[in-house]
GROMACS .gro file of C-alpha atoms in nm:
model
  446
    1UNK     CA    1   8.183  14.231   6.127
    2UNK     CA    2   8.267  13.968   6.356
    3UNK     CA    3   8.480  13.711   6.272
    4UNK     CA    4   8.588  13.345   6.376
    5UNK     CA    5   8.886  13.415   6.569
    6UNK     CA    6   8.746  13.726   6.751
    7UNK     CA    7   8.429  13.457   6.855
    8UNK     CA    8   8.692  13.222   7.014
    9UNK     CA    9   8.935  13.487   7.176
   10UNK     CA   10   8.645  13.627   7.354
   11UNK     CA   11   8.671  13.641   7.744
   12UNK     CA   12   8.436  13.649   7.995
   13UNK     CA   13   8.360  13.966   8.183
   14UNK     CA   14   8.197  14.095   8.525
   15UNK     CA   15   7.873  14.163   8.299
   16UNK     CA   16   7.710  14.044   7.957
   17UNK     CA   17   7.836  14.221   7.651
   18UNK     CA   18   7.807  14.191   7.305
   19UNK     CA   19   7.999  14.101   6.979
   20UNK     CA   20   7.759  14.231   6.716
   21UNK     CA   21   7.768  14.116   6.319
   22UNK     CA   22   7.597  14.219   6.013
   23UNK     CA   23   7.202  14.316   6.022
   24UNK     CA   24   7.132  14.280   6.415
   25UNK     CA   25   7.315  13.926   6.461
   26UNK     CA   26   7.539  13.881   6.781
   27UNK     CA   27   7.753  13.702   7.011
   28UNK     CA   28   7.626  13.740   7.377
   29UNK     CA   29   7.934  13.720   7.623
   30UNK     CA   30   7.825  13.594   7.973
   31UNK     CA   31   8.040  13.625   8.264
   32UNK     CA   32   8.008  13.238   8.314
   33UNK     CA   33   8.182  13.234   7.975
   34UNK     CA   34   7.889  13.098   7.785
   35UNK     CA   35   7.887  13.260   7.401
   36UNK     CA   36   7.547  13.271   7.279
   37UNK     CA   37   7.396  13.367   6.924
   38UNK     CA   38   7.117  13.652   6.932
   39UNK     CA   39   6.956  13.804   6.640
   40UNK     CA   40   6.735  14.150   6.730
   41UNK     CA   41   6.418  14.203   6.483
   42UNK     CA   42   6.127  14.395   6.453
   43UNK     CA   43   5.753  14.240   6.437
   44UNK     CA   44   5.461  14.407   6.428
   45UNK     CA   45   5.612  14.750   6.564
   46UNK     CA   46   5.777  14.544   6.865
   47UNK     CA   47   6.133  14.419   6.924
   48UNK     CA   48   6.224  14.097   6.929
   49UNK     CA   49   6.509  13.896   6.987
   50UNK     CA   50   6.580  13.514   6.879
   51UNK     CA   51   6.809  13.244   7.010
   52UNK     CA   52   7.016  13.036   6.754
   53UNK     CA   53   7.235  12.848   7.017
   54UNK     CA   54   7.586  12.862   7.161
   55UNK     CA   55   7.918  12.891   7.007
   56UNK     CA   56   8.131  12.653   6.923
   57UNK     CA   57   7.822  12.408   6.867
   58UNK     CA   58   7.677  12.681   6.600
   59UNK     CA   59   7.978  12.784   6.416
   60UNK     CA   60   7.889  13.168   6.278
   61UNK     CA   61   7.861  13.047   5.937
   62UNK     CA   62   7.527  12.825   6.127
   63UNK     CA   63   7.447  13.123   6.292
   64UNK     CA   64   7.412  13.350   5.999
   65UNK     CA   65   7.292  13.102   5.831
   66UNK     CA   66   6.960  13.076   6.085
   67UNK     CA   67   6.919  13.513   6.095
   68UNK     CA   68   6.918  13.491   5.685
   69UNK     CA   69   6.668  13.214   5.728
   70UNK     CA   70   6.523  13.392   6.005
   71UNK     CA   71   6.457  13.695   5.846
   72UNK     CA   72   6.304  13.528   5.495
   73UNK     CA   73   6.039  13.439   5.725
   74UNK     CA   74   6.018  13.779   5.873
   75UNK     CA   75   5.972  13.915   5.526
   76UNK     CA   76   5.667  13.670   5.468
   77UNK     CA   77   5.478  13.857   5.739
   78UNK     CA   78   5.516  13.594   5.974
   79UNK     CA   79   5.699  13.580   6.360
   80UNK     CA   80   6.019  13.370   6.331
   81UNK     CA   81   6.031  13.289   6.719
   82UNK     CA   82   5.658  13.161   6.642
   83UNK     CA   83   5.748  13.004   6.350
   84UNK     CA   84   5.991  12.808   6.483
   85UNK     CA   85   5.772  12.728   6.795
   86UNK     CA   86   5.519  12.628   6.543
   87UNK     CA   87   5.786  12.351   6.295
   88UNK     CA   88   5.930  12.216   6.658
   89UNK     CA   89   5.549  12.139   6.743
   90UNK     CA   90   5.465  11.994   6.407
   91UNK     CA   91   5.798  11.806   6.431
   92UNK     CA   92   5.686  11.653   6.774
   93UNK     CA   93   5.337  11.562   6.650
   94UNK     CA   94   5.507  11.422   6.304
   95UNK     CA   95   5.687  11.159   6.556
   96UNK     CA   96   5.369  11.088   6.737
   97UNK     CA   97   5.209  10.996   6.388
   98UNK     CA   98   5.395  10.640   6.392
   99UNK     CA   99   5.282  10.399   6.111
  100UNK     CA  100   5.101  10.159   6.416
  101UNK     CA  101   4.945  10.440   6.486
  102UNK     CA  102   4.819  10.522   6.158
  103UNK     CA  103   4.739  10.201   6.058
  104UNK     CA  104   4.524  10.129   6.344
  105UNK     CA  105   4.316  10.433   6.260
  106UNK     CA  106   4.262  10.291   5.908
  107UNK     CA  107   4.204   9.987   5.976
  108UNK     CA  108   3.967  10.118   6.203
  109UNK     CA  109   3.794  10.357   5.964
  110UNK     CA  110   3.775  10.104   5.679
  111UNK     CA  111   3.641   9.811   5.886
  112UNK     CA  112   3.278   9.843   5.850
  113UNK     CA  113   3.325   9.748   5.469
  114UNK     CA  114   3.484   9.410   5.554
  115UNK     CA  115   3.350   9.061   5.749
  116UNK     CA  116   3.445   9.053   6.083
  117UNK     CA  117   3.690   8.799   6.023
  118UNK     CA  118   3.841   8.951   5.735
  119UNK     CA  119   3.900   9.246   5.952
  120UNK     CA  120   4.076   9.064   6.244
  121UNK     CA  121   4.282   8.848   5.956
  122UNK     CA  122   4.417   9.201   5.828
  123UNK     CA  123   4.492   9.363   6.160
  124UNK     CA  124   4.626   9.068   6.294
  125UNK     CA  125   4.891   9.033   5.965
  126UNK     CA  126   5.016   9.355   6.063
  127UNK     CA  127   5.025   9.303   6.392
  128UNK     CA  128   5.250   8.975   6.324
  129UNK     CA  129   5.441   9.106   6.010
  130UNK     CA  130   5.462   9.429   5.994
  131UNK     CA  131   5.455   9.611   6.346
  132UNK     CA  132   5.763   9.513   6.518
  133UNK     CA  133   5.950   9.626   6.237
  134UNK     CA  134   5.874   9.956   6.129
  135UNK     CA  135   5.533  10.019   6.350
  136UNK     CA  136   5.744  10.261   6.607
  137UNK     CA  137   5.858  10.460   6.306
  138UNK     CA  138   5.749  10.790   6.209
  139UNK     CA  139   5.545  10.688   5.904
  140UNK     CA  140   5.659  11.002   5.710
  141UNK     CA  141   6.011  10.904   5.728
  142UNK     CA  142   5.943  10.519   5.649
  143UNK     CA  143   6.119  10.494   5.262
  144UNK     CA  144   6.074  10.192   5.015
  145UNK     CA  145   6.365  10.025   5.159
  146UNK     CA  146   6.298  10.024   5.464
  147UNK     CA  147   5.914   9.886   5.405
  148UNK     CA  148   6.111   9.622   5.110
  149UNK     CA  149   6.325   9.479   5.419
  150UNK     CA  150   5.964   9.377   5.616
  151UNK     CA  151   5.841   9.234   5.277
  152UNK     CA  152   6.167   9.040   5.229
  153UNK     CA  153   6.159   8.893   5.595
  154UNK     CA  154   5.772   8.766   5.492
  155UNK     CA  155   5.951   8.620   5.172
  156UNK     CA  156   6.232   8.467   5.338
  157UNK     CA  157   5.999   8.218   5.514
  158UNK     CA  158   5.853   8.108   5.198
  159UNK     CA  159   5.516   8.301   5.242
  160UNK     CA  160   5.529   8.479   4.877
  161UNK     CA  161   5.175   8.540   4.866
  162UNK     CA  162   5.154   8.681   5.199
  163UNK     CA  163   5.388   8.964   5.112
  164UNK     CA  164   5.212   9.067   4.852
  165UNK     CA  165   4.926   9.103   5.007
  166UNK     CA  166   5.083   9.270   5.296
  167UNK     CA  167   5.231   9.502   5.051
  168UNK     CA  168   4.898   9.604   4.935
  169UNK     CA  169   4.782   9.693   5.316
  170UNK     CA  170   5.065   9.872   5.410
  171UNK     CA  171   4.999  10.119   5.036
  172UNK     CA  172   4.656  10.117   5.193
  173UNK     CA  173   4.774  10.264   5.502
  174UNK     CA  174   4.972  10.532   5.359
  175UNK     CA  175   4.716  10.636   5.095
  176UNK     CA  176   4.464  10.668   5.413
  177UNK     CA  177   4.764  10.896   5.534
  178UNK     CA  178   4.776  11.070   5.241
  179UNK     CA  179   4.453  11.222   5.305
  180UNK     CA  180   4.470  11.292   5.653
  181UNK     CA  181   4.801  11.547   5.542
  182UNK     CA  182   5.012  11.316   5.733
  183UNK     CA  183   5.231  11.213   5.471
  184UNK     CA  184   5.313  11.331   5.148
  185UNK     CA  185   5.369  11.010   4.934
  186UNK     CA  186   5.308  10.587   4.960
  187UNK     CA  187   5.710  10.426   4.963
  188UNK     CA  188   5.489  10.090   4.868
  189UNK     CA  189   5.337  10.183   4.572
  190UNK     CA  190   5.614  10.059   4.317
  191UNK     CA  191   5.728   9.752   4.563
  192UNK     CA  192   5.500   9.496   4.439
  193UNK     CA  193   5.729   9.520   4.106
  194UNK     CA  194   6.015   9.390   4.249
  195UNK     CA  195   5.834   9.157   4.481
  196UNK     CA  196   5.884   8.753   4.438
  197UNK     CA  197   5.657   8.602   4.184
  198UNK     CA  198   5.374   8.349   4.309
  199UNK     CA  199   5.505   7.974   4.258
  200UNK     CA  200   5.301   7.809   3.968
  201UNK     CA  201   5.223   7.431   3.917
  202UNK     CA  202   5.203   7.219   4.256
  203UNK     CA  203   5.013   7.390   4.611
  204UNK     CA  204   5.238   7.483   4.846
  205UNK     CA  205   5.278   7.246   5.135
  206UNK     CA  206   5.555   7.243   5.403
  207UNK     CA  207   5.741   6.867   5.346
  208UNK     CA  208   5.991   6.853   5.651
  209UNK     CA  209   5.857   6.765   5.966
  210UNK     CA  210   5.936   6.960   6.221
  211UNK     CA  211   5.831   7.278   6.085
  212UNK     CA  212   5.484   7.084   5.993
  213UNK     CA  213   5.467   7.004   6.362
  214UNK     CA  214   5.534   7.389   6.423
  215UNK     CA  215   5.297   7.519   6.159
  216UNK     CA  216   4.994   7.252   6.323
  217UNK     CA  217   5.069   7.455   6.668
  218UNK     CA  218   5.092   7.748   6.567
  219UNK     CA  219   4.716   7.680   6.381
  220UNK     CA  220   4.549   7.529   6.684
  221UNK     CA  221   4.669   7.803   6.918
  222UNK     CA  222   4.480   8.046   6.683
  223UNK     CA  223   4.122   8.170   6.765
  224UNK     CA  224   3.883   7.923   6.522
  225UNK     CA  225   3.595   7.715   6.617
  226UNK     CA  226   3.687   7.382   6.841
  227UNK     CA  227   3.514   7.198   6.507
  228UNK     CA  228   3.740   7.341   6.276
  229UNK     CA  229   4.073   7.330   6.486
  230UNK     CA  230   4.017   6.937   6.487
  231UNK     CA  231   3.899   6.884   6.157
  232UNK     CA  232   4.268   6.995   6.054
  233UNK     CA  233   4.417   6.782   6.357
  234UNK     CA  234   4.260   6.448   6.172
  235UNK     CA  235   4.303   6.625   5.808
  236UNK     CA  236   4.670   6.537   5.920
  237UNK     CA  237   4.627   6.247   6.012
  238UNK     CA  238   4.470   6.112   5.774
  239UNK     CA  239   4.583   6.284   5.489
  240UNK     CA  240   4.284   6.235   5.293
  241UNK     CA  241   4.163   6.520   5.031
  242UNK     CA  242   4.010   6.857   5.190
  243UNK     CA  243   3.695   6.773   5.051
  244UNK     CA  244   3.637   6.419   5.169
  245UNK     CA  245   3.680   6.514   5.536
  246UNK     CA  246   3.440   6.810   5.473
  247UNK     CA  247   3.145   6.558   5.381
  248UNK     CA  248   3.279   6.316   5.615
  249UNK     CA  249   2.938   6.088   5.804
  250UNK     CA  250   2.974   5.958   6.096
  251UNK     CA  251   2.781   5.669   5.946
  252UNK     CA  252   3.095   5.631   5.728
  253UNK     CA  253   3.335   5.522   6.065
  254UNK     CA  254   3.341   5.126   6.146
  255UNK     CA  255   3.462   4.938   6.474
  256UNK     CA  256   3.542   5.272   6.648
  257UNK     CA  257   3.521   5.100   6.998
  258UNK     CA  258   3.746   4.781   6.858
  259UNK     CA  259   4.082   4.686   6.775
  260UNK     CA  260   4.057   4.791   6.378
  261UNK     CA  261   3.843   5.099   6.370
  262UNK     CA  262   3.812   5.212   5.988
  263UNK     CA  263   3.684   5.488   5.780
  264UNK     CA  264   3.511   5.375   5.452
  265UNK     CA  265   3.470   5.687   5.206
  266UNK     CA  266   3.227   5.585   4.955
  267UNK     CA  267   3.351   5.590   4.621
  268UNK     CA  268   3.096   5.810   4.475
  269UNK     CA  269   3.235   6.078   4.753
  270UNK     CA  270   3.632   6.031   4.575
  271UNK     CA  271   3.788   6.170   4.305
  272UNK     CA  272   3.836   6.002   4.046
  273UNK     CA  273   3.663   5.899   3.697
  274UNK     CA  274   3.312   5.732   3.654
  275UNK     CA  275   3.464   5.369   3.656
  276UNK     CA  276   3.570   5.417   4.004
  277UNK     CA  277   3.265   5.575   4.121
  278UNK     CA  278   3.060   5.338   3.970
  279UNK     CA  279   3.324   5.034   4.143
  280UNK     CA  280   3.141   4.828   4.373
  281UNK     CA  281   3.466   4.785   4.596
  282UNK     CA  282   3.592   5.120   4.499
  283UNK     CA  283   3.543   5.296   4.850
  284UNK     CA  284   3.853   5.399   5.029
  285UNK     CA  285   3.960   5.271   5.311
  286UNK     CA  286   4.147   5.510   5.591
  287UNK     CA  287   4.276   5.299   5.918
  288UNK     CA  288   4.212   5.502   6.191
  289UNK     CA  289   4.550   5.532   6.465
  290UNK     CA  290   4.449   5.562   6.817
  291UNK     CA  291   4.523   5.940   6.747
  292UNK     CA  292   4.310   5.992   6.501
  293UNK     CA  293   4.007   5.825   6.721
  294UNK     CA  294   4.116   6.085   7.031
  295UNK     CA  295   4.048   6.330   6.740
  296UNK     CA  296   3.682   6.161   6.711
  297UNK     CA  297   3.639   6.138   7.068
  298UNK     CA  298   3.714   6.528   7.085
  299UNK     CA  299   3.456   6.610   6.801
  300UNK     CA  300   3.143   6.328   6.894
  301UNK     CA  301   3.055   6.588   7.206
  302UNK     CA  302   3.016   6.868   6.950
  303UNK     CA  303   2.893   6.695   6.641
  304UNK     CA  304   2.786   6.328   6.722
  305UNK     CA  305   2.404   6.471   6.719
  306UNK     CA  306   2.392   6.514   6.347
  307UNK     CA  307   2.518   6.279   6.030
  308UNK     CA  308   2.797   6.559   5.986
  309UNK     CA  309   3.188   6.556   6.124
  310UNK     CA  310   3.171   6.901   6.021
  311UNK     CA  311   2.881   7.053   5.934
  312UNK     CA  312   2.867   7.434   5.874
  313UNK     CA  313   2.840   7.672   6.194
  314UNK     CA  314   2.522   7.847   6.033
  315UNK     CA  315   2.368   7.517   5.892
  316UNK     CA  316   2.417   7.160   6.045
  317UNK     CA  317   2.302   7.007   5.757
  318UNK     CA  318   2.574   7.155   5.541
  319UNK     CA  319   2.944   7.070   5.516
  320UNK     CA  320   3.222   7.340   5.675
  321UNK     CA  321   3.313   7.577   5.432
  322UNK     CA  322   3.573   7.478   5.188
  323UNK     CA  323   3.827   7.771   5.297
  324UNK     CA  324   3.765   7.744   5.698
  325UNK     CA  325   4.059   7.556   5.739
  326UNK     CA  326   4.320   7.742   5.453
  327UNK     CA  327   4.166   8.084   5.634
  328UNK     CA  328   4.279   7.922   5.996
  329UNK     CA  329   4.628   7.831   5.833
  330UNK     CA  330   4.651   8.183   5.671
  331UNK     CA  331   4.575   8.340   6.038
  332UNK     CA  332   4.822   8.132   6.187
  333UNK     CA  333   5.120   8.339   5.917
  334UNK     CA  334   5.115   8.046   5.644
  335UNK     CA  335   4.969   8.190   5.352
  336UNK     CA  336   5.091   8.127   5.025
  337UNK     CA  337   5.351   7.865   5.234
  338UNK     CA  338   5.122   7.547   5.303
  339UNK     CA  339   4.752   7.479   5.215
  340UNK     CA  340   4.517   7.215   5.318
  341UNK     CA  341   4.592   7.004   5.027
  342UNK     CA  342   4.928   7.015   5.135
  343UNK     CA  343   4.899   6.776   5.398
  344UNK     CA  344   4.899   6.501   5.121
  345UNK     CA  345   5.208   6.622   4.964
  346UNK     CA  346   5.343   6.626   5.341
  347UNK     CA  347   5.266   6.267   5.363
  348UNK     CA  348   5.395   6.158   5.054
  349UNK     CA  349   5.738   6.313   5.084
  350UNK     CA  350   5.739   6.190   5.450
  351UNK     CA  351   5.667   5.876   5.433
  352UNK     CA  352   5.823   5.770   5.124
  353UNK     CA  353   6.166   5.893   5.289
  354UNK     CA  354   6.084   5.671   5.622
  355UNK     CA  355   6.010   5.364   5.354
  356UNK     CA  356   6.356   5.417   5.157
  357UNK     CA  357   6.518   5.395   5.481
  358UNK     CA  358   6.267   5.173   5.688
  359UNK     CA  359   6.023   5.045   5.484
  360UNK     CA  360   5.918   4.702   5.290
  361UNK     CA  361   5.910   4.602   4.947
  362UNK     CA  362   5.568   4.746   4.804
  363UNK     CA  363   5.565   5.044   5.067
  364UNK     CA  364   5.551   5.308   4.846
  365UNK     CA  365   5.287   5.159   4.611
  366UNK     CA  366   5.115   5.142   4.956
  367UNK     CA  367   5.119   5.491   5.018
  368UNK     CA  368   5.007   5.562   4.698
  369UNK     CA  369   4.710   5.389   4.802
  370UNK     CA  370   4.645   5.554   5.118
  371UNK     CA  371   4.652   5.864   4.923
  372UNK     CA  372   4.378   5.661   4.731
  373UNK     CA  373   4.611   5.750   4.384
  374UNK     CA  374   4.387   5.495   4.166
  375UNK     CA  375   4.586   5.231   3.979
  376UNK     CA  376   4.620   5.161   3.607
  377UNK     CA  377   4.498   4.874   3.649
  378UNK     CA  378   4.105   4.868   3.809
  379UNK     CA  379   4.128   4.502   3.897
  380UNK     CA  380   4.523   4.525   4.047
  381UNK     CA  381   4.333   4.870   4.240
  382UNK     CA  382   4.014   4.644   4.403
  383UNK     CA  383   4.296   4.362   4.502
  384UNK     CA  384   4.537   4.674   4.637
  385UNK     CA  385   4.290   4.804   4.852
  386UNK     CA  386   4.215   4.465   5.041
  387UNK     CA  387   4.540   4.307   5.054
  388UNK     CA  388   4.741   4.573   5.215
  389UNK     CA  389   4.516   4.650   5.437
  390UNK     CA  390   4.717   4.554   5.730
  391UNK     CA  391   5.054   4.714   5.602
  392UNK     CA  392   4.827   5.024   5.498
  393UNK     CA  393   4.736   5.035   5.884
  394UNK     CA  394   5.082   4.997   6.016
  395UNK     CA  395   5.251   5.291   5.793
  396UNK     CA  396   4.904   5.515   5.936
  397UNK     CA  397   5.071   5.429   6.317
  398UNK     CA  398   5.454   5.498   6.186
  399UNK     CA  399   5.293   5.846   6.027
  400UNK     CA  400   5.063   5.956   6.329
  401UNK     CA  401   5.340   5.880   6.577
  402UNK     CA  402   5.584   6.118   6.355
  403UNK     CA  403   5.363   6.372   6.322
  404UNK     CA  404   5.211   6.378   6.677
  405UNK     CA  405   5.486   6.416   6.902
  406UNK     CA  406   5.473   6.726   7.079
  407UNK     CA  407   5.169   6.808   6.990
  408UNK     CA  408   4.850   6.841   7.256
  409UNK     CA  409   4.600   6.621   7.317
  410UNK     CA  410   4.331   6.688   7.092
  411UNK     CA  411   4.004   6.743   7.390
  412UNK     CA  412   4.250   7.059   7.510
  413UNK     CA  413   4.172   7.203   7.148
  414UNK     CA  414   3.819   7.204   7.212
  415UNK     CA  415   3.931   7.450   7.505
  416UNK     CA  416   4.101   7.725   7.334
  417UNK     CA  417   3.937   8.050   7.255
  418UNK     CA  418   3.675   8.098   6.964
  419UNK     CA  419   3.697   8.446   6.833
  420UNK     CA  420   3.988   8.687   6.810
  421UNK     CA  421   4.234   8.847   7.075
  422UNK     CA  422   4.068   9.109   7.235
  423UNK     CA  423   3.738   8.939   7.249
  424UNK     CA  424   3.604   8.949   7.584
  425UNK     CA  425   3.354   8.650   7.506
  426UNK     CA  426   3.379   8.276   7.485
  427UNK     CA  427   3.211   7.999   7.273
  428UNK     CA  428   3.088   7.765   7.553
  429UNK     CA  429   3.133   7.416   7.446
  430UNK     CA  430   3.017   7.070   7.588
  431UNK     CA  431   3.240   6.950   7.860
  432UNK     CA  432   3.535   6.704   7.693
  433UNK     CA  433   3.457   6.356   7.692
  434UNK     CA  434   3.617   6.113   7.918
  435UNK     CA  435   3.899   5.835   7.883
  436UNK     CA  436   3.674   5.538   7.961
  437UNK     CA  437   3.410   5.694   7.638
  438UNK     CA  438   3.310   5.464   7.409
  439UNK     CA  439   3.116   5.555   7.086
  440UNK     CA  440   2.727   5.438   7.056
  441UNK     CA  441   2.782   5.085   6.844
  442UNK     CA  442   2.429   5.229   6.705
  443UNK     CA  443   2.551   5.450   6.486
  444UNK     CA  444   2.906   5.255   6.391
  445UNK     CA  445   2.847   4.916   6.335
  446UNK     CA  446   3.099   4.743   6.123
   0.00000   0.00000   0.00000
């Protein structure tokens, strides 16, 4: 038998020769010096001879190892050589079968069950979350640690929801995988155990302001109607609840063309119990900044037809839907991190900071009424609402100056695309109004 040292000590000669070891392995000796491993078998009443590599890279203990291996699959009937062919292929086509690639092919077989937008919101989260991370991987080696780390990075920036409802897609890729033969098991089955729990109690809402600035960009530059991408533009603004600026009137807007333009939301549209609604002074009053009437001047081309700011894409008549601007935020990678609602919580943390270090006596029972909070006391409320009027309209300028720098103009909204990357067609749109427009004194008289 051939050992170690007689493998090393072996010198090249004028011609190839062999150093044979037990059942038909050997050591071919060429005269450039290379040693090679060779292992002679019969198959099928022909014989055959298999490479295992070259010494010193395949020790002999490697290179019996590969003849017994070898010849256990002789002894199922099957060709080793082709055998071997056959695991490098399935290896090569195993590294082809990346989880992108897989996931794309589900989410392209299970899109017919799903709305259109629901579909692009679930490729797209993958696309964002999930893709640069582990997408280039072969998806049968991807373990639950490595999928945990993209989870934790969605976690890390607050989005708790988000990664459990990426978790969820990602099991759903790997169960589609399952049944192709692709994989064998889903490494995010068990995850959503050790996954963050879902904050309870308060909405969330993003309270500093430069990553509110970042989150309102990132939200415009996604694909969403013109209408709805400005109806969160003045949500901001104004800070009023989601469901007063859905049923917002034009009718309800005053002095739009003059120095104090105002929006008057009748008190049987607010929240609040039946004494208020039934208040003859109990509407609330929003001061309108100069950037929330660029905002107006932006939406009149599209909407200053009907009664409606926003009226529903499918029917005019009809408010937006309630979720078109959470689903816009969710598109834009803040699910679960800041919801319409949490514009007022923005506000309130905001501005009561600027009025402990710049404000007035009184300011922050003034921002509790711009956030139309209703008072104890109903005839201290009525008085309220009159008498700070002014101040109520200078801490609206301190908060849409804050919150609008470095943000676009809001007619270059109207611009952007309507539907999803990829999308080879456009929403056409009226043609932005210009500087010198005034609104129809008609419709808006004080």
């Amino acid at each position: 038998m051939l050992s170690d040292a007689k493998a090393r000590a072996a010198k090249p000669r004028p011609k190839p020769y062999k150093l044979t070891d037990s059942n038909q392995l050997f050591l071919l000796v060429t005269p450039s010096g290379g040693k090679l491993w060779r292992w002679n078998y019969r198959y099928d009443g022909k014989q055959k001879c298999m490479a295992f590599g070259a010494y010193p890279l395949v020790s002999l203990a490697d290179a019996r190892g590969k003849r017994d291996e070898a010849f256990t699959v002789l002894c199922e009937g099957r060709d080793p050589n082709v055998a071997k062919k056959l695991k490098i292929e399935e290896n090569i086509e195993a590294g082809r079968q990346t989880f992108e690639r897989v996931a794309r092919e589900w989410h392209e077989n299970a899109k017919s069950q799903w709305a259109k937008i629901h579909a692009a919101d679930i490729i797209r989260s993958l696309e964002r979350d999930v893709f640069p991370s582990i997408g280039g991987l072969p998806i049968a080696q991807l373990t639950p640690p490595l999928v945990l780390g993209v989870l934790r990075e969605i976690e890390a920036r607050g989005s708790i929801e988000t990664a459990k409802r990426i978790r969820q897609r990602i099991s759903a890729v790997f169960v589609y995988g399952i049944a192709q033969g692709i994989v064998q098991s889903d490494p995010a089955e068990k995850l959503g155990a050790v996954l963050k729990p879902l904050r309870k109690g308060r909405q969330p809402a993003i309270t500093d302001l430069v990553p509110l600035r970042k989150m309102i960009i990132a939200a415009e530059e996604d694909y969403a109607r013109p209408i709805t991408r400005l109806a969160l533009r003045l949500l901001a603004l104004t800070a009023v609840r989601p469901s007063e600026l859905r049923g917002a009137r034009w009718d309800e807007f005053e002095d739009l063309n003059g120095k104090l333009p105002l929006w008057r939301i009748p008190s049987a549209r607010m929240k609040g119990d039946l004494d208020r609604k039934d208040e003859i002074d109990g509407d609330h009053l929003v001061p309108l900044t100069p950037q929330a009437i660029s905002v107006l001047k932006a939406l009149w081309p599209l909407t200053g037809d009907g009664p409606l700011l926003f009226p529903s894409n499918r029917h005019t008549h009809r408010p937006m839907s309630e979720n078109a601007i959470g689903y816009l935020l969710n598109r834009a990678g803040y699910h679960g991190h800041h919801v319409p609602h949490g514009f007022r919580a923005a506000f309130s943390t905001i501005m009561n900071e600027w009025a402990e270090r710049n404000g007035k006596d009184h300011d922050r029972k003034v921002i509790d009424l711009m956030l139309a909070h209703v008072p104890k006391e109903k005839v201290e409320g009525a008085y309220n609402r009159a008498a700070y009027l002014p101040r109520r309209r200078e801490l609206a300028q301190v908060w849409a100056d804050m919150l609008s720098e470095g943000l676009p103009d809001p007619g270059l909204l109207v611009d952007l695309p309507v539907k999803a990357i990829g999308s080879r067609s456009r929403r056409s749109v009226p043609a932005r109004v210009e500087s010198d427009f005034r609104f129809p004194t008609r419709r808006h008289a004080a």
